[in-house]
PDB file of C-alpha atoms in Angstrom:
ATOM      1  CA  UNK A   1     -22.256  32.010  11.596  1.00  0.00           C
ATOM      2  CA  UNK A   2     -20.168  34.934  11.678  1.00  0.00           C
ATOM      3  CA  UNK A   3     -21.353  38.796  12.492  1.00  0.00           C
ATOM      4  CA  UNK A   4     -18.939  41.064  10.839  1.00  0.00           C
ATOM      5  CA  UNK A   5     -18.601  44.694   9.505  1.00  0.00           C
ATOM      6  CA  UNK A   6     -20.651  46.625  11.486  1.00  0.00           C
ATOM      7  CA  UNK A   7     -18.856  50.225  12.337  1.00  0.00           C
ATOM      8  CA  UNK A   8     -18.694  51.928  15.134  1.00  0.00           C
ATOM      9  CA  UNK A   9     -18.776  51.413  19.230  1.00  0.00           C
ATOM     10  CA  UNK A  10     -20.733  48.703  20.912  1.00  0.00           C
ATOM     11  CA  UNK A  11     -20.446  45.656  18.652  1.00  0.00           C
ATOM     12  CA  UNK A  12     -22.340  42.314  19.884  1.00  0.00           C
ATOM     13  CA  UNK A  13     -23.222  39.381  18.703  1.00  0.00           C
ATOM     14  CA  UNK A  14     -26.804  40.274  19.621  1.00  0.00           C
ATOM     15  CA  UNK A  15     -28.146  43.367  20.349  1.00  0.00           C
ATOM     16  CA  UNK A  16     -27.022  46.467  22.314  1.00  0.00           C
ATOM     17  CA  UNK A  17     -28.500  47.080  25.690  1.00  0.00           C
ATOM     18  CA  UNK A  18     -29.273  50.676  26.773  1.00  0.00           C
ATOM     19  CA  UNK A  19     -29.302  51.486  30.406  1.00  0.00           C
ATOM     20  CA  UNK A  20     -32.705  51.079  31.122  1.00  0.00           C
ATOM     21  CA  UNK A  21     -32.781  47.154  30.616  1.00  0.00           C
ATOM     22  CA  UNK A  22     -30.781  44.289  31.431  1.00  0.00           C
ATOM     23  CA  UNK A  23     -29.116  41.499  30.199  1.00  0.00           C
ATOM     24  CA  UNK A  24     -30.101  38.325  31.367  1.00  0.00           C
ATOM     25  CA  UNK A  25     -30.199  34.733  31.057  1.00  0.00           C
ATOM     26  CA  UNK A  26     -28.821  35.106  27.594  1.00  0.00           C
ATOM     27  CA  UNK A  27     -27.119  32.211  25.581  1.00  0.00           C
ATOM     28  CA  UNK A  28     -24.970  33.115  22.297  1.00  0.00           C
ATOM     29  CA  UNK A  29     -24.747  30.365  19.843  1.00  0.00           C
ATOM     30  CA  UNK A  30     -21.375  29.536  18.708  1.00  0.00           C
ATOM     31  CA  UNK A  31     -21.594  32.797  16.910  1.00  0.00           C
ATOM     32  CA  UNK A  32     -17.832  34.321  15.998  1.00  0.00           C
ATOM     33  CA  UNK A  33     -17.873  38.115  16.598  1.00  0.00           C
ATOM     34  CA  UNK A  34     -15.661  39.966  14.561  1.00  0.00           C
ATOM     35  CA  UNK A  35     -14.568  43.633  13.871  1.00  0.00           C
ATOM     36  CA  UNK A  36     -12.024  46.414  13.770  1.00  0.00           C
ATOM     37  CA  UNK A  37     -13.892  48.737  16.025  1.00  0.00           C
ATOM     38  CA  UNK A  38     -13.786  49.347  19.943  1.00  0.00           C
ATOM     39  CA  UNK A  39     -16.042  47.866  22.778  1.00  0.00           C
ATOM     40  CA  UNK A  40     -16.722  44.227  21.314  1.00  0.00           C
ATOM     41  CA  UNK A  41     -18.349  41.539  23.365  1.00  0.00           C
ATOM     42  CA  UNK A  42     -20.201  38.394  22.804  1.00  0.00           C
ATOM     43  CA  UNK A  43     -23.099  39.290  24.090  1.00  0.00           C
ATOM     44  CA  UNK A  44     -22.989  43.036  24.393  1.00  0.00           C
ATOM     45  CA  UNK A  45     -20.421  45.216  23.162  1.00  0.00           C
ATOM     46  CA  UNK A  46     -21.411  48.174  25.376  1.00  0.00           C
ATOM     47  CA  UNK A  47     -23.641  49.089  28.709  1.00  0.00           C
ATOM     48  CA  UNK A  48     -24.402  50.560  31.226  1.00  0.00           C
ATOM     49  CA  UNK A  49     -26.964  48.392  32.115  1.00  0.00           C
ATOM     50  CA  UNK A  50     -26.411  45.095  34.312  1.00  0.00           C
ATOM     51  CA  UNK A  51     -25.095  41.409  32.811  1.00  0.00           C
ATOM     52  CA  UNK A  52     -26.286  38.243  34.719  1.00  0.00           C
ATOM     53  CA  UNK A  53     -26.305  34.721  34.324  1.00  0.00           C
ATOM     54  CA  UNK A  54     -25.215  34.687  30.443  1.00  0.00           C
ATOM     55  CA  UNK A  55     -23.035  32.187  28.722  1.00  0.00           C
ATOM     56  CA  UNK A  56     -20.640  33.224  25.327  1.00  0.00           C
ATOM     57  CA  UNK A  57     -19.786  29.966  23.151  1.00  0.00           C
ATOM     58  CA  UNK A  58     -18.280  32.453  20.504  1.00  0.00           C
ATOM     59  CA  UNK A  59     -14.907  33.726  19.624  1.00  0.00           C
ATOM     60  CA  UNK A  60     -14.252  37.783  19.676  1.00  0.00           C
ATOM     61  CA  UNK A  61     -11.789  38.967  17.684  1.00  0.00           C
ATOM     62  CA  UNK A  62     -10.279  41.976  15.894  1.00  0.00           C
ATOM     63  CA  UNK A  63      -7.539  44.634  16.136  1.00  0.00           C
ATOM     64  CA  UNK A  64      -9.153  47.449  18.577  1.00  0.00           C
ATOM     65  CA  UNK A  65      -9.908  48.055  22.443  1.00  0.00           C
ATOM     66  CA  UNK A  66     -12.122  46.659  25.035  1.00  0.00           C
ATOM     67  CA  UNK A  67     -12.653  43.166  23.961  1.00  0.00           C
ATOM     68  CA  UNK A  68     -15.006  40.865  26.588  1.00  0.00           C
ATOM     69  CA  UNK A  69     -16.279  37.232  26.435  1.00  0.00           C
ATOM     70  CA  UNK A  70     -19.484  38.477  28.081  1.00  0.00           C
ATOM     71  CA  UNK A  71     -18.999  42.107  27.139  1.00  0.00           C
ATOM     72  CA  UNK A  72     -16.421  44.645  25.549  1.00  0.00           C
ATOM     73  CA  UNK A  73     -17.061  47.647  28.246  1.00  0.00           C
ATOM     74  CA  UNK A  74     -19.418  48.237  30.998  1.00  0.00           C
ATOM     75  CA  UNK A  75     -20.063  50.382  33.115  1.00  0.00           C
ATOM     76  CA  UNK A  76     -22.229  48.176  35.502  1.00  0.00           C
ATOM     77  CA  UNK A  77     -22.164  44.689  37.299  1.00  0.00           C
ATOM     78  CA  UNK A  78     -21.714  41.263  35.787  1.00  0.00           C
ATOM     79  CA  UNK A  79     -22.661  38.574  37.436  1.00  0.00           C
ATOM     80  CA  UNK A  80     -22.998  34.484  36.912  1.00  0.00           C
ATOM     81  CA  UNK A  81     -21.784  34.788  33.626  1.00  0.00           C
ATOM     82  CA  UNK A  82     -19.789  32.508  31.531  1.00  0.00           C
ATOM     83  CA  UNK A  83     -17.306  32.580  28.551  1.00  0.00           C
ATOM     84  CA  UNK A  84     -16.316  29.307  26.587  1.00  0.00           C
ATOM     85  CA  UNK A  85     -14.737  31.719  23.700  1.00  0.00           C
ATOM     86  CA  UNK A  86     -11.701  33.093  22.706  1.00  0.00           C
ATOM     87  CA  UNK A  87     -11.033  36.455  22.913  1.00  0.00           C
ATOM     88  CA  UNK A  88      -8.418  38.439  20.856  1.00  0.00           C
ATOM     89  CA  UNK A  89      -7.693  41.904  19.990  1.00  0.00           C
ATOM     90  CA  UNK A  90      -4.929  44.608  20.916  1.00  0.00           C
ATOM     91  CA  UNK A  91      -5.253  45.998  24.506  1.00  0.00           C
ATOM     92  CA  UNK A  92      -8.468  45.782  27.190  1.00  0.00           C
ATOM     93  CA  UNK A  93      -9.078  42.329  26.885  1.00  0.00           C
ATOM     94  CA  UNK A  94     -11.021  39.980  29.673  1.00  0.00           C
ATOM     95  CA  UNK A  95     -12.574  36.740  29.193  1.00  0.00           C
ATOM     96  CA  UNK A  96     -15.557  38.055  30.916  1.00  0.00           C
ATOM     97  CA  UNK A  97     -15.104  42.018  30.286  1.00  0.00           C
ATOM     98  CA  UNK A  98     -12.521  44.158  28.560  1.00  0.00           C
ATOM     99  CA  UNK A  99     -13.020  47.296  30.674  1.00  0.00           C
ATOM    100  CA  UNK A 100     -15.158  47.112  33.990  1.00  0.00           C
ATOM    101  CA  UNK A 101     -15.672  50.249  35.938  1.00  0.00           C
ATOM    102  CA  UNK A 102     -17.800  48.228  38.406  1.00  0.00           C
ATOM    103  CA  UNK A 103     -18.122  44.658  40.071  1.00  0.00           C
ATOM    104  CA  UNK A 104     -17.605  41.145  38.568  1.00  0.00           C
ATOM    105  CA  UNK A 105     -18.970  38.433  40.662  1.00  0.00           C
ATOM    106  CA  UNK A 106     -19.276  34.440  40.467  1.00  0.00           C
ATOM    107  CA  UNK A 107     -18.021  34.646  36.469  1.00  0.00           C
ATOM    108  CA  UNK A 108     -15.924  31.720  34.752  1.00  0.00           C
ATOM    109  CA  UNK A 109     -13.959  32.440  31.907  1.00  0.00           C
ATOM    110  CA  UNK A 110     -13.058  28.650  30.410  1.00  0.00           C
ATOM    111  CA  UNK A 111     -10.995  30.097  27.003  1.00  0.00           C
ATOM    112  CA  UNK A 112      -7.781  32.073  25.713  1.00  0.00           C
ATOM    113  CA  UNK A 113      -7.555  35.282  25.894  1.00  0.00           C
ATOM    114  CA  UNK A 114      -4.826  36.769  23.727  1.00  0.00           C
ATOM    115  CA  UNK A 115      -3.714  41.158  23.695  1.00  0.00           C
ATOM    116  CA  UNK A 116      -0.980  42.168  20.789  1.00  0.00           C
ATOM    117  CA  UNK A 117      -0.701  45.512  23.338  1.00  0.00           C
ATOM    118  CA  UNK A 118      -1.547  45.113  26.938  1.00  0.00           C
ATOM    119  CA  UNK A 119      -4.121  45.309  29.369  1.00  0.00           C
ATOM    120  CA  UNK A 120      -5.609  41.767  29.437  1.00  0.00           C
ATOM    121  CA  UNK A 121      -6.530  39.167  32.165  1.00  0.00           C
ATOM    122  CA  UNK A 122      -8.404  35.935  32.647  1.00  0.00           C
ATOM    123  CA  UNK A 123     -11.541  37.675  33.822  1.00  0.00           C
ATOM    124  CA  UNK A 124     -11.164  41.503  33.188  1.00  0.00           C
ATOM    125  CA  UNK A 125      -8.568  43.556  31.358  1.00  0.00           C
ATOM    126  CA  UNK A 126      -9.172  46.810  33.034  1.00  0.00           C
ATOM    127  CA  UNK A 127     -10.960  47.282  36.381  1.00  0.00           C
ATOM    128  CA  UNK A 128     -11.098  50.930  36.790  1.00  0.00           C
ATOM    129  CA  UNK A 129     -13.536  53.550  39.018  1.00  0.00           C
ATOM    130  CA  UNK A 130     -14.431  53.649  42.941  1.00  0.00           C
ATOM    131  CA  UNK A 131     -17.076  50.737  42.985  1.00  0.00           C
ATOM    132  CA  UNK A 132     -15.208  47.898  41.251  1.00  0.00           C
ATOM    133  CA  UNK A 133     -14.579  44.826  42.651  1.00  0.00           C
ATOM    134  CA  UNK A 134     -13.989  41.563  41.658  1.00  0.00           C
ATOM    135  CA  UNK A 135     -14.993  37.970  43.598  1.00  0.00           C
ATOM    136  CA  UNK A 136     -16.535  34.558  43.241  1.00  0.00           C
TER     137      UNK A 136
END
């Protein structure tokens, strides 16, 4: 199954989570999430909301920013997570999160992650903003 052409920010294989909720214990299917939009992830593509103890079996791909495994941008923590998909795109790329502007803890990426720019890393791409750590 494949989840494609959807426009706009915040593409997902399932559902976009708003700041008031959070993700958790959440298992994608071996769903391939594809686009040419920003802030993709396999299981959210945007939030501000936090991500714990999910596992991505689908690829991400496209030709835009802030590609994640778990997620494509947050702006919260992600925690006991795990990505067994590959994740390509052009810059911002993580096999847990693209862009991070807060902790990562205890998350295992276990696939490829390939940028045609810059900006990408084994767990996050870009860690920016005064409360970001990574560990675990």
């Amino acid at each position: 199954m494949a989840i494609d052409g959807a426009s706009g920010d915040g593409a997902d294989a399932l559902t976009l989570i708003p700041a008031s909720n959070a993700a958790r214990r959440v298992a994608s299917p071996n769903v391939a999430t594809t686009g040419n939009y920003d802030n993709v992830g396999g299981i959210v593509g945007y939030t501000s909301a936090a991500i714990s103890d999910c596992v991505n079996h689908g690829t991400v791909t496209g030709s835009h920013d802030s590609y994640g495994g778990i997620v494509g941008y947050t702006k919260s923590t992600v925690s006991n997570c795990e990505n067994n998909g590959a994740v390509t795109g052009r810059q911002w790329l993580g096999g847990i999160a693209g862009r991070s502007l807060s902790s990562i803890t205890n998350c295992i990426n276990n696939a490829n992650v390939t940028a045609t720019v810059d900006f990408v890393g084994g767990i996050v791409g870009a860690s920016e903003g005064a409360e970001r750590t990574i560990s675990g």
